[in-house]
Coordinates of C-alpha atoms in Angstrom, one line a residue:
X9 CA 1.0 -17.0 -12.0
X10 CA 1.2 -13.9 -10.2
X11 CA 3.2 -11.2 -8.9
X12 CA 2.5 -8.9 -6.1
X13 CA 3.2 -5.5 -7.3
X14 CA 3.3 -3.1 -4.4
X15 CA 1.5 -0.5 -6.2
X16 CA 4.2 0.6 -8.4
X17 CA 2.2 3.7 -8.9
X18 CA 0.2 6.1 -6.6
X19 CA -2.3 9.1 -6.1
X20 CA -5.6 10.6 -5.0
X21 CA -8.4 13.1 -5.8
X22 CA -10.3 15.8 -4.1
X23 CA -13.0 18.1 -3.1
X24 CA -12.9 19.3 0.5
X25 CA -15.8 17.3 1.5
X26 CA -15.0 14.5 -0.7
X27 CA -12.8 13.2 -3.4
X28 CA -14.7 12.3 -6.4
X29 CA -15.4 15.8 -7.5
X30 CA -12.4 17.5 -9.1
X31 CA -12.3 20.8 -7.3
X32 CA -9.2 22.8 -7.9
X33 CA -7.2 24.1 -4.9
X34 CA -5.1 27.2 -5.3
X35 CA -1.8 25.6 -4.1
X36 CA 0.6 26.5 -6.8
X37 CA 2.7 29.0 -5.0
X38 CA 1.5 28.1 -1.5
X39 CA 2.6 25.5 1.0
X40 CA 0.4 24.8 4.0
X41 CA 2.4 24.2 7.2
X42 CA 1.4 23.0 10.6
X43 CA 1.7 25.7 13.2
X44 CA 0.9 24.2 16.6
X45 CA 0.4 20.8 18.1
X46 CA -2.8 22.0 19.9
X47 CA -4.8 23.4 17.0
X48 CA -2.8 21.6 14.3
X49 CA -3.7 24.6 12.1
X50 CA -2.2 25.0 8.7
X51 CA -0.9 28.2 7.3
X52 CA 0.2 29.1 3.8
X53 CA 3.7 30.1 2.9
X54 CA 4.8 31.5 -0.4
X55 CA 7.1 29.7 -2.7
X56 CA 7.0 26.6 -4.7
X57 CA 9.8 24.4 -5.9
X58 CA 10.2 23.5 -9.5
X59 CA 9.6 19.8 -10.0
X60 CA 11.4 17.8 -12.7
X61 CA 12.7 14.3 -13.1
X62 CA 16.4 15.1 -13.3
X63 CA 17.9 14.8 -9.9
X64 CA 21.5 14.7 -8.7
X65 CA 22.5 11.2 -7.6
X66 CA 22.4 10.6 -3.9
X67 CA 25.7 10.0 -2.3
X68 CA 24.1 8.3 0.7
X69 CA 22.9 5.1 -0.9
X70 CA 24.5 3.0 -3.7
X71 CA 22.1 0.5 -5.3
X72 CA 24.7 -1.1 -7.6
X73 CA 26.3 -3.7 -5.4
X74 CA 24.6 -7.1 -6.0
X75 CA 26.5 -8.7 -3.1
X76 CA 24.9 -6.4 -0.5
X77 CA 21.5 -6.5 -2.2
X78 CA 21.3 -10.3 -1.9
X79 CA 23.5 -11.1 1.0
X80 CA 20.8 -13.1 2.8
X81 CA 19.5 -14.9 -0.3
X82 CA 20.4 -18.5 -0.9
X83 CA 21.5 -19.5 -4.4
X84 CA 18.2 -21.2 -5.0
X85 CA 16.3 -18.0 -4.0
X86 CA 18.4 -16.0 -6.5
X87 CA 17.6 -18.6 -9.2
X88 CA 13.9 -18.6 -8.3
X89 CA 13.7 -14.8 -8.4
X90 CA 15.3 -14.7 -11.9
X91 CA 12.8 -17.3 -13.1
X92 CA 9.7 -16.0 -11.5
X93 CA 10.2 -12.3 -12.2
X94 CA 10.9 -13.1 -15.8
X95 CA 7.8 -15.3 -16.2
X96 CA 5.7 -12.5 -14.7
X97 CA 6.6 -10.2 -17.5
X98 CA 5.1 -12.6 -20.0
X99 CA 1.5 -11.7 -21.2
X100 CA 0.8 -15.3 -22.1
X101 CA 1.7 -16.5 -18.6
X102 CA -0.1 -13.6 -16.7
X103 CA -3.3 -13.7 -18.9
X104 CA -3.6 -17.5 -18.5
X105 CA -2.2 -17.9 -15.0
X106 CA -5.4 -19.1 -13.4
X107 CA -6.0 -21.6 -16.2
X108 CA -2.4 -22.8 -16.1
X109 CA -2.6 -23.3 -12.3
X110 CA -5.9 -25.2 -12.6
X111 CA -4.4 -27.5 -15.2
X112 CA -1.3 -28.0 -13.0
X113 CA -3.5 -28.9 -10.0
X114 CA -5.5 -31.5 -12.0
X115 CA -2.3 -33.1 -13.4
X116 CA -0.2 -33.0 -10.3
X117 CA -2.8 -33.3 -7.6
X118 CA -3.4 -30.9 -4.8
X119 CA -0.3 -32.0 -2.7
X120 CA 2.3 -31.9 -5.5
X121 CA 0.8 -28.7 -6.9
X122 CA 1.1 -27.1 -3.4
X123 CA 4.7 -28.1 -3.2
X124 CA 5.4 -26.6 -6.7
X125 CA 3.7 -23.3 -5.9
X126 CA 5.4 -22.9 -2.5
X127 CA 8.8 -23.5 -4.2
X128 CA 8.1 -20.9 -6.9
X129 CA 5.5 -18.1 -7.0
X130 CA 4.1 -18.5 -3.5
X131 CA 7.5 -18.7 -2.0
X132 CA 8.7 -15.7 -3.9
X133 CA 5.9 -13.3 -2.9
X134 CA 4.2 -14.7 0.3
X135 CA 5.7 -14.7 3.8
X136 CA 3.9 -17.8 5.0
X137 CA 0.6 -19.2 6.3
X138 CA 1.4 -20.2 9.9
X139 CA 2.9 -18.2 12.8
X140 CA 6.1 -20.2 12.6
X141 CA 6.6 -19.6 8.9
X142 CA 5.8 -15.9 9.2
X143 CA 8.2 -15.6 12.1
X144 CA 10.9 -17.2 10.0
X145 CA 10.3 -14.7 7.2
X146 CA 10.2 -11.7 9.5
X147 CA 13.4 -12.9 11.2
X148 CA 15.4 -13.2 8.0
X149 CA 14.3 -9.7 7.0
X150 CA 15.1 -8.3 10.4
X151 CA 18.6 -9.8 10.3
X152 CA 19.2 -7.5 7.2
X153 CA 17.8 -4.5 9.1
X154 CA 14.4 -4.7 7.3
X155 CA 11.0 -4.5 9.0
X156 CA 7.9 -6.5 8.0
X157 CA 4.5 -5.0 7.2
X158 CA 2.0 -7.9 7.0
X159 CA -0.8 -7.9 4.4
X160 CA -3.8 -10.2 4.4
X161 CA -4.7 -11.2 0.9
X162 CA -8.5 -10.8 1.3
X163 CA -10.2 -8.4 -1.1
X164 CA -13.2 -8.0 -3.3
X165 CA -13.9 -6.2 -6.6
X166 CA -17.2 -5.0 -8.1
X167 CA -19.1 -8.0 -9.4
X168 CA -17.1 -10.6 -7.3
X169 CA -20.1 -11.1 -5.1
X170 CA -23.7 -10.8 -6.2
X171 CA -25.2 -10.8 -2.7
X172 CA -24.0 -9.4 0.6
X173 CA -23.0 -12.2 2.9
X174 CA -22.4 -10.8 6.4
X175 CA -20.8 -14.0 7.7
X176 CA -18.1 -13.7 5.0
X177 CA -17.1 -10.2 6.2
X178 CA -17.4 -11.2 9.9
X179 CA -15.0 -14.1 9.2
X180 CA -12.6 -11.7 7.5
X181 CA -12.8 -9.4 10.5
X182 CA -12.0 -12.2 12.9
X183 CA -9.1 -13.3 10.7
X184 CA -7.7 -9.7 10.8
X185 CA -8.1 -9.5 14.6
X186 CA -6.4 -12.9 15.1
X187 CA -3.6 -12.1 12.7
X188 CA -2.9 -8.7 14.1
X189 CA -2.6 -10.3 17.6
X190 CA -0.3 -13.1 16.5
X191 CA 1.9 -11.1 14.2
X192 CA 2.3 -8.4 16.7
X193 CA 3.9 -10.8 19.1
X194 CA 6.3 -11.9 16.3
X195 CA 7.1 -8.3 15.3
X196 CA 7.7 -7.3 18.9
X197 CA 10.4 -9.9 19.1
X198 CA 12.2 -8.4 16.2
X199 CA 12.1 -4.8 17.4
X200 CA 10.2 -3.2 14.6
X201 CA 10.7 0.5 14.0
X202 CA 7.0 0.8 14.2
X203 CA 4.4 -2.0 13.8
X204 CA 2.7 -1.5 10.5
X205 CA -0.2 -3.6 9.2
X206 CA -2.1 -3.3 5.9
X207 CA -5.8 -3.6 5.3
X208 CA -8.3 -3.2 2.5
X209 CA -11.8 -1.9 3.1
X210 CA -13.3 -4.5 0.7
X211 CA -12.4 -7.1 3.3
X212 CA -15.1 -5.7 5.5
X213 CA -17.8 -4.5 3.2
X214 CA -19.3 -5.1 -0.2
X215 CA -17.6 -3.3 -3.1
X216 CA -20.9 -2.2 -4.6
X217 CA -21.8 -0.3 -1.4
X218 CA -18.5 1.6 -1.7
X219 CA -19.4 2.5 -5.3
X220 CA -22.9 3.7 -4.2
X221 CA -21.4 5.9 -1.5
X222 CA -18.8 7.3 -3.9
X223 CA -21.4 8.2 -6.5
X224 CA -23.4 10.0 -3.8
X225 CA -20.3 11.9 -2.6
X226 CA -19.5 12.9 -6.1
X227 CA -23.0 14.3 -6.6
X228 CA -23.3 15.8 -3.1
X229 CA -19.8 16.8 -2.0
X230 CA -21.1 18.9 0.9
X231 CA -23.4 16.1 2.3
X232 CA -23.4 16.4 6.1
X233 CA -24.5 12.7 6.3
X234 CA -21.2 11.7 4.8
X235 CA -19.1 14.2 6.7
X236 CA -16.1 12.8 8.6
X237 CA -17.6 13.7 11.9
X238 CA -20.9 12.0 11.2
X239 CA -19.4 8.8 9.8
X240 CA -17.2 8.6 12.8
X241 CA -20.3 8.2 15.0
X242 CA -20.9 4.8 13.4
X243 CA -17.5 3.5 14.4
X244 CA -18.6 2.2 17.8
X245 CA -19.9 -0.8 19.6
X246 CA -23.5 0.3 19.5
X247 CA -24.3 2.0 16.2
X248 CA -27.9 0.7 15.7
X249 CA -29.2 4.2 15.3
X250 CA -26.7 5.1 12.6
X251 CA -28.2 5.4 9.1
X252 CA -28.0 7.4 5.8
X253 CA -31.2 8.7 4.3
X254 CA -30.3 7.8 0.7
X255 CA -29.5 4.1 1.4
X256 CA -32.0 1.2 1.5
X257 CA -32.6 -0.5 4.9
X258 CA -30.5 -3.4 3.7
X259 CA -27.6 -1.2 2.7
X260 CA -27.9 0.7 6.0
X261 CA -27.7 -2.5 7.9
X262 CA -24.6 -3.6 5.9
X263 CA -23.0 -0.2 6.4
X264 CA -23.6 -0.4 10.2
X265 CA -22.1 -3.9 10.3
X266 CA -19.1 -2.7 8.2
X267 CA -18.4 0.3 10.5
X268 CA -18.6 -2.1 13.5
X269 CA -16.1 -4.4 11.9
X270 CA -13.7 -1.5 11.2
X271 CA -14.1 -0.4 14.8
X272 CA -13.2 -3.8 16.2
X273 CA -10.1 -4.0 14.0
X274 CA -9.0 -0.5 15.1
X275 CA -9.6 -1.5 18.7
X276 CA -7.3 -4.5 18.3
X277 CA -4.7 -2.5 16.5
X278 CA -4.7 0.1 19.2
X279 CA -4.4 -2.5 22.0
X280 CA -1.4 -4.0 20.1
X281 CA 0.2 -0.7 19.2
X282 CA -0.2 -1.5 15.5
X283 CA -0.7 1.1 12.8
X284 CA -3.2 0.3 10.1
X285 CA -2.3 1.3 6.5
X286 CA -5.5 1.3 4.4
X287 CA -4.9 0.4 0.7
X288 CA -6.2 2.5 -2.2
X289 CA -8.5 0.6 -4.5
X290 CA -10.3 1.4 -7.7
X291 CA -11.3 5.0 -8.5
X292 CA -15.0 4.0 -8.5
X293 CA -14.7 3.2 -4.8
X294 CA -12.0 5.7 -3.8
X295 CA -14.2 8.7 -2.7
X296 CA -16.0 6.5 -0.1
X297 CA -12.8 4.7 0.9
X298 CA -11.0 8.0 1.6
X299 CA -14.0 9.5 3.5
X300 CA -14.3 6.4 5.7
X301 CA -10.5 6.3 6.3
X302 CA -10.6 10.0 7.4
X303 CA -13.5 9.1 9.7
X304 CA -11.3 6.4 11.2
X305 CA -8.5 8.9 11.6
X306 CA -10.8 11.3 13.3
X307 CA -11.9 8.6 15.7
X308 CA -8.5 7.0 16.4
X309 CA -5.7 9.4 15.5
X310 CA -6.0 11.9 18.4
X311 CA -2.4 11.5 19.7
X312 CA -0.7 9.3 17.1
X313 CA -1.4 8.2 13.5
X314 CA -3.0 4.8 14.1
X315 CA -4.8 4.8 10.8
X316 CA -3.1 5.8 7.5
X317 CA -4.5 6.5 4.0
X318 CA -2.9 5.7 0.7
X319 CA -2.5 8.2 -2.2
X320 CA -1.9 7.1 -5.7
X321 CA 0.3 9.4 -7.7
X322 CA -0.6 8.2 -11.1
X323 CA -3.9 10.1 -10.6
X324 CA -3.9 13.7 -11.9
X325 CA -5.6 14.9 -8.7
X326 CA -3.1 13.3 -6.3
X327 CA -1.5 16.5 -5.0
X328 CA -4.8 18.3 -4.4
X329 CA -6.1 15.3 -2.5
X330 CA -3.1 15.2 -0.2
X331 CA -3.2 18.9 0.6
X332 CA -6.9 18.9 1.2
X333 CA -6.9 15.9 3.5
X334 CA -3.9 17.2 5.5
X335 CA -5.6 20.5 5.9
X336 CA -8.7 18.7 7.1
X337 CA -6.6 16.8 9.7
X338 CA -5.3 20.2 10.9
X339 CA -8.8 21.7 11.2
X340 CA -10.3 18.7 13.0
X341 CA -7.3 18.1 15.2
X342 CA -6.2 14.5 14.3
X343 CA -2.8 13.1 13.3
X344 CA -2.2 12.1 9.7
X345 CA -0.6 9.0 8.3
X346 CA 0.1 8.8 4.6
X347 CA 1.4 6.0 2.3
X348 CA 2.5 7.4 -1.1
X349 CA 2.5 5.0 -4.0
X350 CA 2.6 5.3 -7.8
X351 CA -0.6 3.3 -8.4
X352 CA -1.5 -0.2 -9.7
X353 CA -4.7 -0.1 -11.6
X354 CA -3.7 1.8 -14.7
X355 CA -5.0 -0.5 -17.3
X356 CA -8.3 -1.0 -15.5
X357 CA -8.9 2.7 -14.8
X358 CA -8.2 3.7 -18.4
X359 CA -10.5 1.0 -19.8
X360 CA -13.4 2.1 -17.5
X361 CA -12.9 5.7 -18.4
X362 CA -13.0 4.9 -22.1
X363 CA -16.0 2.7 -21.7
X364 CA -18.0 5.2 -19.6
X365 CA -16.8 8.2 -21.7
X366 CA -15.1 10.4 -19.1
X367 CA -11.6 11.8 -19.0
X368 CA -8.8 9.4 -18.3
X369 CA -7.8 10.1 -14.6
X370 CA -4.3 8.7 -15.1
X371 CA -1.2 10.6 -16.1
X372 CA -0.3 10.1 -19.7
X373 CA 3.3 9.1 -19.1
X374 CA 5.6 7.5 -16.5
X375 CA 7.6 10.8 -16.2
X376 CA 4.4 12.7 -15.4
X377 CA 3.6 10.2 -12.7
X378 CA 7.1 10.5 -11.3
X379 CA 6.8 14.3 -11.3
X380 CA 3.6 14.0 -9.3
X381 CA 5.1 11.5 -6.9
X382 CA 8.0 13.8 -6.2
X383 CA 5.7 16.8 -5.8
X384 CA 3.5 14.9 -3.3
X385 CA 6.6 13.6 -1.5
X386 CA 8.1 17.1 -1.2
X387 CA 4.9 18.6 0.2
X388 CA 4.6 15.7 2.7
X389 CA 8.2 15.9 3.9
X390 CA 7.7 19.7 4.3
X391 CA 4.6 18.9 6.5
X392 CA 6.7 16.5 8.5
X393 CA 9.4 19.1 9.0
X394 CA 6.9 21.8 10.1
X395 CA 4.9 19.5 12.4
X396 CA 5.4 18.7 16.0
X397 CA 5.4 15.2 17.5
X398 CA 3.8 12.6 15.4
X399 CA 1.3 14.8 13.6
X400 CA 2.4 13.6 10.2
X401 CA 3.9 10.2 9.4
X402 CA 4.8 8.9 5.9
X403 CA 5.9 5.8 4.2
X404 CA 7.5 6.3 0.8
X405 CA 6.3 3.1 -1.0
X406 CA 8.1 2.8 -4.3
X407 CA 10.3 0.5 -6.4
X408 CA 11.8 3.4 -8.4
X409 CA 15.4 4.2 -7.5
X410 CA 15.2 7.8 -8.8
X411 CA 12.3 8.4 -6.4
X412 CA 14.2 6.9 -3.5
X413 CA 17.3 9.1 -4.3
X414 CA 15.0 12.1 -4.5
X415 CA 13.5 11.3 -1.1
X416 CA 16.9 10.8 0.5
X417 CA 18.1 14.1 -1.0
X418 CA 15.1 16.0 0.2
X419 CA 15.4 14.6 3.7
X420 CA 19.0 15.8 3.8
X421 CA 18.0 19.2 2.6
X422 CA 15.3 19.5 5.2
X423 CA 17.5 18.3 8.0
X424 CA 15.5 15.2 8.6
X425 CA 17.5 12.4 10.1
X426 CA 17.7 8.8 8.7
X427 CA 16.3 7.5 11.9
X428 CA 13.4 9.9 12.1
X429 CA 10.6 7.7 13.3
X430 CA 8.0 9.6 11.2
X431 CA 9.5 8.6 7.9
X432 CA 10.1 5.1 6.4
X433 CA 10.4 3.4 3.0
X434 CA 8.5 0.4 1.6
X435 CA 8.8 -2.2 -1.1
X436 CA 7.0 -5.4 -2.0
X437 CA 8.3 -8.7 -0.5
X438 CA 10.0 -10.6 -3.3
X439 CA 10.8 -7.5 -5.4
X440 CA 13.2 -4.6 -5.4
X441 CA 15.6 -6.2 -3.0
X442 CA 18.4 -4.1 -4.4
X443 CA 16.6 -1.0 -3.0
X444 CA 15.4 -2.4 0.3
X445 CA 18.7 -4.0 1.4
X446 CA 20.9 -1.0 0.4
X447 CA 18.5 1.5 2.1
X448 CA 18.4 -0.5 5.3
X449 CA 22.2 -0.9 5.2
X450 CA 22.5 2.9 4.9
X451 CA 20.5 3.4 8.1
X452 CA 17.0 4.2 6.8
X453 CA 13.8 2.5 8.2
X454 CA 12.7 0.1 5.5
X455 CA 9.6 -2.2 5.4
X456 CA 8.7 -5.1 3.2
X457 CA 5.0 -5.5 2.4
X458 CA 4.6 -9.2 3.2
X459 CA 1.5 -11.0 2.1
X460 CA 0.5 -13.7 4.5
X461 CA -2.1 -16.4 4.3
X462 CA -2.9 -19.9 2.9
X463 CA -2.2 -20.8 -0.7
X464 CA -5.8 -20.9 -1.8
X465 CA -6.5 -17.2 -0.7
X466 CA -3.2 -15.8 -2.0
X467 CA -3.3 -17.3 -5.6
X468 CA -6.2 -15.1 -6.8
X469 CA -4.6 -12.0 -5.1
X470 CA -1.3 -12.6 -6.7
X471 CA -2.9 -13.2 -10.1
X472 CA -4.7 -9.9 -9.9
X473 CA -1.5 -8.0 -8.8
X474 CA 0.4 -9.6 -11.7
X475 CA -2.2 -8.4 -14.2
X476 CA -2.2 -4.9 -12.7
X477 CA 1.6 -4.5 -12.6
X478 CA 2.9 -6.4 -15.6
X479 CA 4.0 -3.1 -17.2
X480 CA 5.9 -2.1 -14.1
X481 CA 7.5 -5.5 -13.8
X482 CA 8.9 -5.1 -17.3
X483 CA 10.7 -2.0 -16.1
X484 CA 12.7 -3.7 -13.4
X485 CA 15.8 -3.9 -15.5
X486 CA 18.2 -2.9 -12.7
X487 CA 16.9 -5.7 -10.5
X488 CA 17.2 -8.3 -13.2
X489 CA 20.7 -7.1 -14.0
X490 CA 21.8 -7.4 -10.4
X491 CA 20.2 -10.8 -10.0
X492 CA 22.1 -12.1 -13.0
X493 CA 25.3 -10.4 -11.8
X494 CA 24.9 -12.2 -8.4
X495 CA 24.3 -15.5 -10.2
X496 CA 27.4 -14.9 -12.3
X497 CA 29.5 -14.0 -9.2
X498 CA 28.4 -17.2 -7.4
X499 CA 29.1 -19.3 -10.5
X500 CA 32.6 -17.9 -10.6
X501 CA 33.1 -18.7 -7.0
X502 CA 31.4 -22.1 -6.4
X503 CA 32.6 -22.3 -2.8
X504 CA 30.4 -19.3 -2.0
X505 CA 27.3 -21.5 -2.6
X506 CA 27.9 -23.3 0.6
X507 CA 27.7 -20.0 2.5
X508 CA 24.3 -19.3 1.0

């Protein structure tokens, strides 16, 4: 059974031309700042704050009131959350979830099994599979002042597919286009702060090709063929002449098709005024993902940040990655959208590093990751403060209360208003409600990452997220405490059940 962990961890790597090579940037003591809207040039200012994990509590947001945190939840939903979140911390359940579900499907039959899943795990973490069900989910969140950020649960990992099947990726692309169009109408009815939509590049191209491109970038960081400018020329309706000399004819054809698919999705997003947040995936694919996302930014982000990139702060190179990419945005004159997360693939990344004999790219402790997150966040908020218009937009995607308080405090110190449209916060649907509802109630822009799609496509996705985030789920003691407190409150006041 699975839980969607909204990357309860986050970061990136670097090398001016690419990320994959660990080049060191001299930033300790310098903070680049955007000077003008025209050139979007960055300058360096002296001074660097000291980062630690001890912060004064924020007086703007109080996360301790269970009544406010679960005001829109029915008693059944509170009970379900307690049960499901607790089960998702069990190694036995998570490790055998697909087997358990298959057994349940055989015993109960497809129909009864579907009812059971929708009443439990699917209902806890997924926003629906039809426009009407999505609209109901989005409406309930909006009633609490929370915006929705849809996520299609289509992804691929290395080894998932042996052969490239263009029809599979074409179907994914059409699904994205149709869902962007339909959910945009729904979101427009609920007055979203900004319309945000999430995507994964492995929905549009084979994971192995991303690994191949990443390896080449690591070995040839200054490759002009993989420059942002050159890759952007393939993001068009007619890219038949686009090719890379080091790829086979088959891989070149697949890359051209993938770039065309990304172009079509970005066109649809632009016509619907939707901003596309590209997820970070495994480190083996990340250099290519980041380079392609920057090419999409170069193509689409001339006047506003239509395309955003994700930076995982559990990576030791996260800060350098953010600084380099923001500098590149300034040099090439495009707007920059950034989603800051802690990171979700810790166990996988460490296992691969050990197997292949290279240094563990992940911070050794939770506190080190938090420190990196705060450092990246401080730098990004400073960029926002120094920029003009919508040159830099950021979503602070975290389930950590200390990090939320740190962000709120820094916004106050920098004079950034709660309703500044360039800054928002994000949590996973079905998790961290005590953060989302209190933040929204305090006047901040808050989004829930809401997976949408049919049961059969979301099960595998939820299972993978549960395995990746089991450690983080065990850490949600505050959420569990508040859920039990609300259960106790309603038990002491039975008449309140009828109100929920």
